[in-house]
Structure formats: structure tokens, C-alpha cells
């Protein structure tokens, strides 16, 4: 059973966490205030697709800020997951921003202020890699597993050998949304 098919049947946030833990083969994890916590990565989980990636990262970064303030360990990666989407980013990309301590956090991670959401969103927009689980489950799982092993988020390199495949995938995902571009002009031929 695929991760996505499991996510379509979840009844709680715990079910979402368990589905991702199993799909990623996570070892040595704990579940608590930080939904899933390993030495390498922390996850914020939701049991619907209604929360924005930015809102979920805002909640997760609240916990990162608390850990930094206490001098506790923070992992090299942060991820947000729900029944429809997932995203990952390097913690190092947000540490200088959090070190400024300018975010006006709410009473708790889940009660963040609109100001905190806006400030976090403006900073993290270019730092995370997002995946739609229904179409990019394998890519997400591979990216997280590789990040944990290698210590880096590695995207698929575009080479002359895979250019057509990458372009066709782009056309299927985005190209059809471009108004005024005929389908035949979107085709890429290799000479």
C-alpha cells in the first residue's frame, strides 16, 4: 500500500504520523510536542490538507526557536507533512533569521500570530522543497531518506539524458496552465 493510499484512510493526526514513519522507515524517533522527532529531522504533521505549508512551518519553527533559546539540539532538517502535501528544508537556512529573535510568537506553537506567520512566510518561501503526495510521493520519500543519509537536500539533476522526461513532467504539472500555448508547441524534441 502506498503512502498516499494510506493517507486517504487516516482518521487522526496519529495515523498521519504513523503512515509517514512507516513510509520513511524512521528509526529512533519520538512523538510529542514536536510531532515526529529524530536526531536528523523534525516533522510537523496535520490530519488534513487544509493548513498551508507556511502555517505548518511557522508552528515547527516555534519549537526550533524554543530549542535554540534553551541551547538544545536542533536537527539539520525540518519537514511538514499532511494528507496531501509535504515539504522539507534545511534548518541552517532559517537559523540566522531565528537568531535575530524578531518574530512575535503567539502563546504556543499552534496559536501563532498573523504577524509571525507573515514574517516566517516571507523568509522561508525560497528555502523549502514542496511535494504533492498524490503525484510525487516517491520523490518526497527519496529526498527525505537521501537528506538523512547525506546531510543535504539533493534535487534530481537535469541532464541531456533525462531532459525530455523532466520537461514532459513539467508540462503535465504546469505547462497546461499556460494560457495561449498550443499543446504541440510544448513538445520538446531532441536532435
mmCIF file of C-alpha atoms in Angstrom:
data_model
loop_
_atom_site.group_PDB
_atom_site.id
_atom_site.type_symbol
_atom_site.label_atom_id
_atom_site.label_comp_id
_atom_site.label_asym_id
_atom_site.label_seq_id
_atom_site.Cartn_x
_atom_site.Cartn_y
_atom_site.Cartn_z
ATOM 1 C CA UNK A 1 0.000 0.000 0.000
ATOM 2 C CA UNK A 2 1.404 3.390 -0.980
ATOM 3 C CA UNK A 3 1.785 6.266 1.450
ATOM 4 C CA UNK A 4 -0.841 8.247 -0.445
ATOM 5 C CA UNK A 5 -3.388 5.422 -0.323
ATOM 6 C CA UNK A 6 -2.766 5.099 3.431
ATOM 7 C CA UNK A 7 -3.217 8.854 3.891
ATOM 8 C CA UNK A 8 -6.619 8.707 2.199
ATOM 9 C CA UNK A 9 -7.864 6.468 5.045
ATOM 10 C CA UNK A 10 -6.430 8.243 8.098
ATOM 11 C CA UNK A 11 -8.715 9.231 10.936
ATOM 12 C CA UNK A 12 -6.308 11.218 13.115
ATOM 13 C CA UNK A 13 -3.015 13.082 13.229
ATOM 14 C CA UNK A 14 -1.504 9.995 14.875
ATOM 15 C CA UNK A 15 -2.466 7.963 11.782
ATOM 16 C CA UNK A 16 -0.707 10.548 9.578
ATOM 17 C CA UNK A 17 2.432 10.381 11.708
ATOM 18 C CA UNK A 18 2.419 6.576 11.667
ATOM 19 C CA UNK A 19 1.964 6.449 7.888
ATOM 20 C CA UNK A 20 4.955 8.740 7.276
ATOM 21 C CA UNK A 21 7.104 6.984 9.894
ATOM 22 C CA UNK A 22 6.462 3.659 8.172
ATOM 23 C CA UNK A 23 6.933 5.004 4.625
ATOM 24 C CA UNK A 24 10.211 6.724 5.548
ATOM 25 C CA UNK A 25 11.443 3.818 7.662
ATOM 26 C CA UNK A 26 12.278 6.211 10.509
ATOM 27 C CA UNK A 27 14.236 4.738 13.392
ATOM 28 C CA UNK A 28 14.896 6.226 16.801
ATOM 29 C CA UNK A 29 12.003 8.678 16.666
ATOM 30 C CA UNK A 30 9.868 10.167 19.391
ATOM 31 C CA UNK A 31 6.412 11.681 19.180
ATOM 32 C CA UNK A 32 5.398 14.594 21.365
ATOM 33 C CA UNK A 33 5.020 18.369 21.117
ATOM 34 C CA UNK A 34 7.212 18.083 18.069
ATOM 35 C CA UNK A 35 5.039 15.643 16.139
ATOM 36 C CA UNK A 36 7.882 13.400 14.981
ATOM 37 C CA UNK A 37 11.397 13.977 16.195
ATOM 38 C CA UNK A 38 14.626 12.251 15.189
ATOM 39 C CA UNK A 39 18.216 13.373 15.579
ATOM 40 C CA UNK A 40 18.257 14.380 11.881
ATOM 41 C CA UNK A 41 14.771 15.773 11.233
ATOM 42 C CA UNK A 42 11.714 17.223 12.966
ATOM 43 C CA UNK A 43 8.211 16.971 11.491
ATOM 44 C CA UNK A 44 5.028 18.984 11.990
ATOM 45 C CA UNK A 45 2.024 16.852 10.991
ATOM 46 C CA UNK A 46 -1.620 17.625 10.247
ATOM 47 C CA UNK A 47 -4.512 15.269 9.574
ATOM 48 C CA UNK A 48 -5.953 17.301 6.676
ATOM 49 C CA UNK A 49 -4.548 19.194 3.722
ATOM 50 C CA UNK A 50 -6.237 22.432 4.816
ATOM 51 C CA UNK A 51 -3.235 24.035 6.548
ATOM 52 C CA UNK A 52 -0.721 25.874 4.410
ATOM 53 C CA UNK A 53 2.876 24.738 4.280
ATOM 54 C CA UNK A 54 3.787 28.171 5.657
ATOM 55 C CA UNK A 55 1.466 27.771 8.661
ATOM 56 C CA UNK A 56 2.880 24.333 9.443
ATOM 57 C CA UNK A 57 6.473 25.590 9.193
ATOM 58 C CA UNK A 58 5.554 28.548 11.435
ATOM 59 C CA UNK A 59 4.424 26.088 14.106
ATOM 60 C CA UNK A 60 7.543 23.966 13.691
ATOM 61 C CA UNK A 61 9.849 26.984 13.796
ATOM 62 C CA UNK A 62 8.285 27.982 17.115
ATOM 63 C CA UNK A 63 9.684 24.733 18.542
ATOM 64 C CA UNK A 64 13.043 25.370 16.881
ATOM 65 C CA UNK A 65 13.158 28.836 18.484
ATOM 66 C CA UNK A 66 12.363 27.354 21.910
ATOM 67 C CA UNK A 67 15.136 24.757 21.473
ATOM 68 C CA UNK A 68 17.619 27.429 20.378
ATOM 69 C CA UNK A 69 16.705 29.630 23.332
ATOM 70 C CA UNK A 70 17.366 26.705 25.701
ATOM 71 C CA UNK A 71 20.598 25.712 23.939
ATOM 72 C CA UNK A 72 19.088 22.358 22.948
ATOM 73 C CA UNK A 73 19.916 20.341 19.836
ATOM 74 C CA UNK A 74 18.120 21.216 16.623
ATOM 75 C CA UNK A 75 18.235 18.804 13.692
ATOM 76 C CA UNK A 76 19.719 19.594 10.278
ATOM 77 C CA UNK A 77 16.292 19.253 8.586
ATOM 78 C CA UNK A 78 12.719 20.347 9.169
ATOM 79 C CA UNK A 79 9.668 18.901 7.430
ATOM 80 C CA UNK A 80 5.935 19.413 7.358
ATOM 81 C CA UNK A 81 3.537 16.657 6.381
ATOM 82 C CA UNK A 82 -0.180 16.160 5.934
ATOM 83 C CA UNK A 83 -2.606 14.025 3.948
ATOM 84 C CA UNK A 84 -1.941 15.847 0.659
ATOM 85 C CA UNK A 85 1.440 17.550 0.729
ATOM 86 C CA UNK A 86 4.843 17.574 2.360
ATOM 87 C CA UNK A 87 7.853 19.876 2.377
ATOM 88 C CA UNK A 88 11.417 19.796 3.660
ATOM 89 C CA UNK A 89 14.071 22.424 4.290
ATOM 90 C CA UNK A 90 17.486 22.765 5.861
ATOM 91 C CA UNK A 91 17.432 24.134 9.378
ATOM 92 C CA UNK A 92 20.608 26.101 8.589
ATOM 93 C CA UNK A 93 18.597 28.231 6.143
ATOM 94 C CA UNK A 94 16.468 29.616 8.989
ATOM 95 C CA UNK A 95 18.966 29.790 11.855
ATOM 96 C CA UNK A 96 20.320 33.287 11.013
ATOM 97 C CA UNK A 97 16.733 34.545 10.728
ATOM 98 C CA UNK A 98 15.708 33.000 14.075
ATOM 99 C CA UNK A 99 18.895 34.282 15.757
ATOM 100 C CA UNK A 100 17.587 37.836 15.286
ATOM 101 C CA UNK A 101 14.678 36.975 17.634
ATOM 102 C CA UNK A 102 12.348 39.417 15.876
ATOM 103 C CA UNK A 103 9.369 37.090 15.475
ATOM 104 C CA UNK A 104 6.489 37.869 17.817
ATOM 105 C CA UNK A 105 5.391 34.312 18.578
ATOM 106 C CA UNK A 106 1.955 33.509 19.943
ATOM 107 C CA UNK A 107 1.143 31.813 23.253
ATOM 108 C CA UNK A 108 2.019 28.404 21.820
ATOM 109 C CA UNK A 109 3.190 26.893 18.556
ATOM 110 C CA UNK A 110 -0.387 26.292 17.417
ATOM 111 C CA UNK A 111 -1.506 29.779 18.475
ATOM 112 C CA UNK A 112 0.910 31.714 16.279
ATOM 113 C CA UNK A 113 0.167 35.336 15.443
ATOM 114 C CA UNK A 114 -0.631 36.553 11.938
ATOM 115 C CA UNK A 115 2.499 38.689 12.233
ATOM 116 C CA UNK A 116 4.600 35.588 12.972
ATOM 117 C CA UNK A 117 3.057 33.744 10.017
ATOM 118 C CA UNK A 118 3.729 36.697 7.705
ATOM 119 C CA UNK A 119 7.318 37.136 8.885
ATOM 120 C CA UNK A 120 8.129 33.418 8.671
ATOM 121 C CA UNK A 121 6.417 33.086 5.277
ATOM 122 C CA UNK A 122 8.414 35.967 3.808
ATOM 123 C CA UNK A 123 11.659 34.341 4.909
ATOM 124 C CA UNK A 124 11.138 30.649 4.169
ATOM 125 C CA UNK A 125 9.445 30.857 0.760
ATOM 126 C CA UNK A 126 12.622 30.118 -1.183
ATOM 127 C CA UNK A 127 14.088 27.633 1.282
ATOM 128 C CA UNK A 128 11.738 24.658 1.288
ATOM 129 C CA UNK A 129 11.107 21.994 -1.314
ATOM 130 C CA UNK A 130 7.428 21.069 -1.591
ATOM 131 C CA UNK A 131 5.797 17.863 -2.829
ATOM 132 C CA UNK A 132 2.216 16.878 -3.679
ATOM 133 C CA UNK A 133 1.967 13.350 -2.283
ATOM 134 C CA UNK A 134 -0.600 12.129 -4.849
ATOM 135 C CA UNK A 135 1.867 12.729 -7.696
ATOM 136 C CA UNK A 136 5.311 12.999 -6.061
ATOM 137 C CA UNK A 137 5.271 10.510 -3.202
ATOM 138 C CA UNK A 138 8.367 8.669 -4.410
ATOM 139 C CA UNK A 139 10.316 11.908 -4.879
ATOM 140 C CA UNK A 140 9.447 13.089 -1.363
ATOM 141 C CA UNK A 141 10.392 9.794 0.263
ATOM 142 C CA UNK A 142 13.663 9.619 -1.683
ATOM 143 C CA UNK A 143 14.511 13.251 -0.890
ATOM 144 C CA UNK A 144 13.997 12.792 2.867
ATOM 145 C CA UNK A 145 15.852 9.473 3.001
ATOM 146 C CA UNK A 146 18.748 10.923 0.997
ATOM 147 C CA UNK A 147 18.837 14.055 3.173
ATOM 148 C CA UNK A 148 19.079 11.942 6.325
ATOM 149 C CA UNK A 149 21.882 9.824 4.815
ATOM 150 C CA UNK A 150 23.844 12.548 3.015
ATOM 151 C CA UNK A 151 23.156 15.604 5.151
ATOM 152 C CA UNK A 152 21.877 17.545 2.136
ATOM 153 C CA UNK A 153 18.719 18.035 0.124
ATOM 154 C CA UNK A 154 19.587 16.704 -3.302
ATOM 155 C CA UNK A 155 17.311 17.514 -6.193
ATOM 156 C CA UNK A 156 17.296 15.492 -9.395
ATOM 157 C CA UNK A 157 19.958 16.772 -11.752
ATOM 158 C CA UNK A 158 18.708 17.625 -15.220
ATOM 159 C CA UNK A 159 20.973 16.026 -17.821
ATOM 160 C CA UNK A 160 20.733 15.603 -21.589
ATOM 161 C CA UNK A 161 19.601 12.010 -20.936
ATOM 162 C CA UNK A 162 16.632 12.938 -18.736
ATOM 163 C CA UNK A 163 15.722 16.360 -20.165
ATOM 164 C CA UNK A 164 12.735 15.086 -22.147
ATOM 165 C CA UNK A 165 11.390 13.160 -19.148
ATOM 166 C CA UNK A 166 11.778 16.219 -16.874
ATOM 167 C CA UNK A 167 10.216 18.510 -19.484
ATOM 168 C CA UNK A 168 7.259 16.158 -20.037
ATOM 169 C CA UNK A 169 6.685 16.030 -16.283
ATOM 170 C CA UNK A 170 6.809 19.835 -16.123
ATOM 171 C CA UNK A 171 4.291 20.096 -18.985
ATOM 172 C CA UNK A 172 1.971 17.676 -17.209
ATOM 173 C CA UNK A 173 2.215 19.615 -13.938
ATOM 174 C CA UNK A 174 2.488 23.243 -15.006
ATOM 175 C CA UNK A 175 2.636 23.666 -18.767
ATOM 176 C CA UNK A 176 -1.074 23.046 -19.275
ATOM 177 C CA UNK A 177 -1.783 26.085 -17.101
ATOM 178 C CA UNK A 178 -0.050 28.471 -19.509
ATOM 179 C CA UNK A 179 -2.737 30.254 -21.480
ATOM 180 C CA UNK A 180 -2.139 30.703 -25.194
ATOM 181 C CA UNK A 181 0.462 27.997 -25.647
ATOM 182 C CA UNK A 182 -0.642 25.320 -28.073
ATOM 183 C CA UNK A 183 -0.090 21.735 -26.945
ATOM 184 C CA UNK A 184 2.062 20.943 -29.981
ATOM 185 C CA UNK A 185 4.442 23.832 -29.254
ATOM 186 C CA UNK A 186 5.095 22.445 -25.762
ATOM 187 C CA UNK A 187 6.673 19.317 -27.136
ATOM 188 C CA UNK A 188 10.404 19.027 -26.798
ATOM 189 C CA UNK A 189 12.290 17.142 -29.467
ATOM 190 C CA UNK A 190 15.855 16.016 -29.192
ATOM 191 C CA UNK A 191 18.067 16.487 -32.210
#
